[in-house]
XYZ file of C-alpha atoms in Angstrom:
274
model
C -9.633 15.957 -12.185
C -6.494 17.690 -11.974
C -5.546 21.867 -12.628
C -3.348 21.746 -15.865
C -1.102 24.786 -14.756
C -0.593 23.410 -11.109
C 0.142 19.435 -11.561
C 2.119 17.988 -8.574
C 3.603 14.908 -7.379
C 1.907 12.448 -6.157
C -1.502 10.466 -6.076
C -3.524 13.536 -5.527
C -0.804 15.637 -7.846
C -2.769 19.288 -8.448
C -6.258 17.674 -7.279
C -7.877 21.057 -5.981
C -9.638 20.218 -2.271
C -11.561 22.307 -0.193
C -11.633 20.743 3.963
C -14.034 22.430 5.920
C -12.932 21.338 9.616
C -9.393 21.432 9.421
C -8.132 22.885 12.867
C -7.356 19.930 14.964
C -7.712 16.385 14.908
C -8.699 14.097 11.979
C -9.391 17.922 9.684
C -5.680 19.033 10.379
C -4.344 15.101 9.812
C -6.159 15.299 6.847
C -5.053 18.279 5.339
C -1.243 17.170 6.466
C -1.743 14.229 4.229
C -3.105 15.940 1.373
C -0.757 18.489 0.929
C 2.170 15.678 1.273
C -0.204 14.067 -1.410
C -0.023 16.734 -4.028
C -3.077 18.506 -3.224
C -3.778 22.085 -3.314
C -5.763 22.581 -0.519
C -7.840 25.566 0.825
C -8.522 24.483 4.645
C -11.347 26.359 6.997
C -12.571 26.402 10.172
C -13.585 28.764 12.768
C -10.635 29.210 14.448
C -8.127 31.517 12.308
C -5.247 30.883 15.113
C -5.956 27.172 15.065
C -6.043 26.820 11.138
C -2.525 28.860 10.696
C -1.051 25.915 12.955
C -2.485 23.304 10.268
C -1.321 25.172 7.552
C 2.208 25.679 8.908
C 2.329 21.819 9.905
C 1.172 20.837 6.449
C 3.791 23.038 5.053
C 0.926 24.213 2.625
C -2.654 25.222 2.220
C -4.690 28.103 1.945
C -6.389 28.949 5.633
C -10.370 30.453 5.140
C -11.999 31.610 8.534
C -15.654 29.974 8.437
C -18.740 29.774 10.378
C -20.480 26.595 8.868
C -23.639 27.387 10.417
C -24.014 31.158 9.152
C -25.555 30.755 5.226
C -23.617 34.229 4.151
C -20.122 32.411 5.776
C -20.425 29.661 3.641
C -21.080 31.794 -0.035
C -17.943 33.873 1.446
C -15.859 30.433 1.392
C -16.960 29.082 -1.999
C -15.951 32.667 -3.800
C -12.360 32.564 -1.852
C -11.819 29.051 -2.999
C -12.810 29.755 -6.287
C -10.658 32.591 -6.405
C -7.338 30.000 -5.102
C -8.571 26.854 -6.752
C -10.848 27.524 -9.788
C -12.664 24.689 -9.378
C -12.907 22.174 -6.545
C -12.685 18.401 -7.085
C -12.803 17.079 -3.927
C -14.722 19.077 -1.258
C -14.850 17.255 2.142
C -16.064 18.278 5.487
C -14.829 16.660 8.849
C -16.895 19.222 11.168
C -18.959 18.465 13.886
C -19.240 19.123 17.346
C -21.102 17.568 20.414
C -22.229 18.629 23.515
C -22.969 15.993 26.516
C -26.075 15.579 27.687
C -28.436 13.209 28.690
C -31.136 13.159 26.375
C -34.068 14.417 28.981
C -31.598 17.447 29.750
C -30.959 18.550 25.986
C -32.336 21.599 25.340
C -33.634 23.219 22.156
C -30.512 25.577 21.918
C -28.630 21.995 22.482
C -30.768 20.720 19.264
C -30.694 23.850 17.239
C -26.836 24.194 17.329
C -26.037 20.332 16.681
C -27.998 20.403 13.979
C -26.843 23.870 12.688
C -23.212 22.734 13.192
C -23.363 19.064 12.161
C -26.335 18.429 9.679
C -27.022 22.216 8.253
C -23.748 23.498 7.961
C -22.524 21.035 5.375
C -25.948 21.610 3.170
C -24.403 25.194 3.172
C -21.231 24.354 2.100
C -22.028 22.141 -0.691
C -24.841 24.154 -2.118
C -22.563 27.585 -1.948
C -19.834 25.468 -4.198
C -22.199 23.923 -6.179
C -21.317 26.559 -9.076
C -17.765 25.409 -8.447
C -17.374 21.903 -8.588
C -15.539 20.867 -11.463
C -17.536 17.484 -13.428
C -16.977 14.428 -11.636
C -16.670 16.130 -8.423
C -16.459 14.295 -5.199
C -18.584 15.908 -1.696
C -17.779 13.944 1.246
C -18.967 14.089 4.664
C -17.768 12.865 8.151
C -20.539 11.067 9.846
C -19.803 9.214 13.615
C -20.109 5.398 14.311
C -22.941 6.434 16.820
C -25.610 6.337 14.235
C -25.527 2.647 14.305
C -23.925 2.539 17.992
C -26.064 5.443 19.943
C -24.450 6.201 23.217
C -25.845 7.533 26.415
C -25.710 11.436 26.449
C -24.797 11.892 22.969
C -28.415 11.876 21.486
C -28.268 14.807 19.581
C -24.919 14.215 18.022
C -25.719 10.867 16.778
C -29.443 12.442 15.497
C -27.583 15.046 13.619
C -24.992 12.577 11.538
C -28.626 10.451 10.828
C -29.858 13.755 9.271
C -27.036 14.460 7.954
C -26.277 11.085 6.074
C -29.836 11.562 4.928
C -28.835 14.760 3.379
C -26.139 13.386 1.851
C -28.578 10.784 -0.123
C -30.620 13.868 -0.942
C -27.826 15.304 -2.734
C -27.084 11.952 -4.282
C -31.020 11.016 -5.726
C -31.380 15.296 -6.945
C -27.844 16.089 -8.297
C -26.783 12.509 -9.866
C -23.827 14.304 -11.677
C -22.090 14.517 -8.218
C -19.875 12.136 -6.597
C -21.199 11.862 -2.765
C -19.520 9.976 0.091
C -20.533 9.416 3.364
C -17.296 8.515 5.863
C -18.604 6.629 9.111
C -15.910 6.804 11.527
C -15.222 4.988 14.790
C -13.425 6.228 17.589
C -10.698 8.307 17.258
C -8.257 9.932 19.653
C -6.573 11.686 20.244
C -8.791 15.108 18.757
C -11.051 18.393 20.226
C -13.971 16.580 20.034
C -14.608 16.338 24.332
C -12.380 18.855 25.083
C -15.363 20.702 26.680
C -17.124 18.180 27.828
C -17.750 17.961 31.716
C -15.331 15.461 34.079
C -18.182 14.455 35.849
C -20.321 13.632 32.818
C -17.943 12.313 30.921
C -17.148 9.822 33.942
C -20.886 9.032 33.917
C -20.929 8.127 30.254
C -18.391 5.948 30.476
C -19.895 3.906 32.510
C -23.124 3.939 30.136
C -21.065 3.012 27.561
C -18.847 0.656 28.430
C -22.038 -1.086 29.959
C -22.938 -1.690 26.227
C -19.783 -2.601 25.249
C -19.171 0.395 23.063
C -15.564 0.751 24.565
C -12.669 -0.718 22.514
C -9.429 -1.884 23.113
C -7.711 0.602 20.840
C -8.480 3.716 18.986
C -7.188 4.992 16.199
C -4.914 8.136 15.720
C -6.381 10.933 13.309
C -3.283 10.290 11.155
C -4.581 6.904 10.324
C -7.635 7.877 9.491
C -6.456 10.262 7.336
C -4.232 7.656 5.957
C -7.130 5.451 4.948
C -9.020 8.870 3.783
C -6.787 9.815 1.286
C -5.969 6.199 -0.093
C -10.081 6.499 -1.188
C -9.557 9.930 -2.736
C -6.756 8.249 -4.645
C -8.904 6.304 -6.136
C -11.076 8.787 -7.041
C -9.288 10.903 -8.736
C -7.820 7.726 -10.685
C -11.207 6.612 -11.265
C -13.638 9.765 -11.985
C -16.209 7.632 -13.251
C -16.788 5.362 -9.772
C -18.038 6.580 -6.898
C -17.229 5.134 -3.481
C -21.010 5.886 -1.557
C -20.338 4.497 1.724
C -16.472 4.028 3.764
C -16.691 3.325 7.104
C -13.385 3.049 9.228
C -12.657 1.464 12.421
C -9.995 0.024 14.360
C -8.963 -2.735 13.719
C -9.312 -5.966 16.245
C -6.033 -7.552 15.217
C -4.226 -4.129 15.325
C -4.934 -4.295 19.138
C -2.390 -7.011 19.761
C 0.194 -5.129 18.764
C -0.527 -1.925 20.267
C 1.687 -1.404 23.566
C -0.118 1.472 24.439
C -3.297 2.173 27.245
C -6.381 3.252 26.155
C -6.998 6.880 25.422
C -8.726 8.659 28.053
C -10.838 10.279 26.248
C -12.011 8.994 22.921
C -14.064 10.522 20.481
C -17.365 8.631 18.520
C -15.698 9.908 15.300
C -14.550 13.215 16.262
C -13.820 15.929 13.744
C -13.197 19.772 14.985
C -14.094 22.529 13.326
C-alpha cells in the first residue's frame, strides 16, 4: 500500500492519505501525526488560511481548498490528489459541523446543511476518488458518540452521523473491494466544533446533559485521538487484507485519576472541523 518512488520512515512510510477536515482540532492533530508517521498527505478543508497553519505545523502536506457539500468541489479534490498522490490508500474524513438547537426550533435550512455537511459531503468525496483508490484501499469516516448517546439540542447532528454510518455500510455491502471504517468518537476538546455555538444555549444544554449523565470527568485532547487513529492505520497498511469496520474511542475512566486538570469548558460530542 505504499508509492515505490516516495517510501518513508516510519509505520505509515510513503502511505498516500487524503484528510478531508484538516483545519483545526482532531483533522489538523491528525494530519500532524501522519506526516511525523511517514505519510504523504494531501489535507482539505474550507478554510485555505486555516489549512496553511496545519500544513506548516505538520511540517508537511499538500493543502486543497474544499467545499464538501458542493458535488463539483469534491471531483476538483480527487483530480488534485491524484495529480500529488497517484493513488490514495487511506482516504479519511473528520468533517462535520453542528449547529445548537433544540429539536422543535431546527429548521429545514438547519437539516439541509447538517446533512449536506456531515452525511452528503463524505458520499461526495468517496465516490469522486473512487477512480483513485489504489486496491485494498481504506475510506474512513468520523462519526460522534451521540448516535448511541443523543443529547438535548444536538438532534440533527447526531441524525446526520446515523445516516452517515448507514452510508458507510452502503459502501461496504455495494463496493466489497473497499476497506470501510466507521470511527465513533467521544468527547473531545479542546477543537472548533462549538465555537459558534450560543453562551446561553450552550449553558442550557449543559444542564440537559449533564442531567443524563452524558458529562465526563475528562476529555480527551485531539492529539490522542489522533494517536489512537493512526496506531489503526498502522495496522492497515501492515495488514491490507483485514479490515477494521468499527473503532470507537473514548476516554478512558482510569485515565481520569491521573489527570490534574478541570474539565474543559466546552467539549465537543466528537468534534471534527472542517
Amino acid at each position: 500500500m505504499t508509492s515505490a518512488n516516495h517510501s518513508s520512515p516510519g509505520p505509515l512510510g510513503g502511505s498516500r492519505v487524503l484528510l478531508v477536515g484538516a483545519s483545526a482540532g482532531i483533522g489538523r492533530a491528525l494530519a500532524v501525526r501522519l506526516v511525523d508517521a511517514g505519510a504523504r498527505v494531501v489535507v482539505a478543508a474550507r478554510r485555505m488560511t486555516e489549512l496553511e497553519k496545519t500544513v506548516a505545523e505538520a511540517a508537511g502536506g499538500h493543502p486543497v481548498r474544499v467545499d464538501v457539500r458542493d458535488e463539483a468541489d469534491c471531483g476538483r479534490l480527487a483530480r488534485e490528489t491524484a495529480d500529488r498522490l497517484g493513488q490514495v490508500d487511506f482516504l479519511i474524513s473528520c468533517a462535520g459541523a453542528a449547529r445548537l438547537r433544540p429539536i422543535a426550533e431546527t429548521s429545514l435550512a438547519d437539516w439541509q446543511w447538517a446533512m449536506e455537511t456531515n452525511t452528503v459531503g463524505f458520499h461526495h468525496v468517496l465516490r469522486a476518488c473512487l477512480p483513485f483508490l489504489a486496491p485494498h484501499a481504506l475510506a474512513a469516516a468520523l462519526s460522534s458518540e451521540a448516535v448511541g448517546q443523543p443529547r438535548a439540542a444536538l438532534g440533527a447532528y447526531a441524525t446526520s452521523k446515523v445516516a452517515l454510518e448507514r452510508t458507510l455500510q452502503a459502501w461496504q455491502a455495494e463496493h466489497p473491494e473497499l476497506r470501510i471504517c466507521r470511527i465513533r468518537v467521544g468527547q473531545t476538546a479542546p477543537t472548533d466544533f462549538g465555537s459558534d455555538f450560543d453562551d446561553e444555549a450552550l449553558g442550557a444544554a449543559f444542564e440537559s446533559w449533564a442531567a443524563q449523565g452524558l458529562l465526563v470527568d475528562r476529555y480527551m485532547s485531539p492529539d490522542e485521538v489522533a494517536g489512537a487513529l493512526v496506531g489503526m492505520l498502522a495496522v492497515a497498511a501492515a495488514f491490507p487484507s483485514v479490515n477494521v469496520e468499527e473503532l470507537t474511542v473514548t476516554p478512558s475512566a482510569a485515565a481520569a485519576s491521573f489527570s490534574e486538570s478541570a474539565p474543559v469548558a466546552a467539549p465537543s460530542a466528537a468534534a471534527p472541523s472542517d
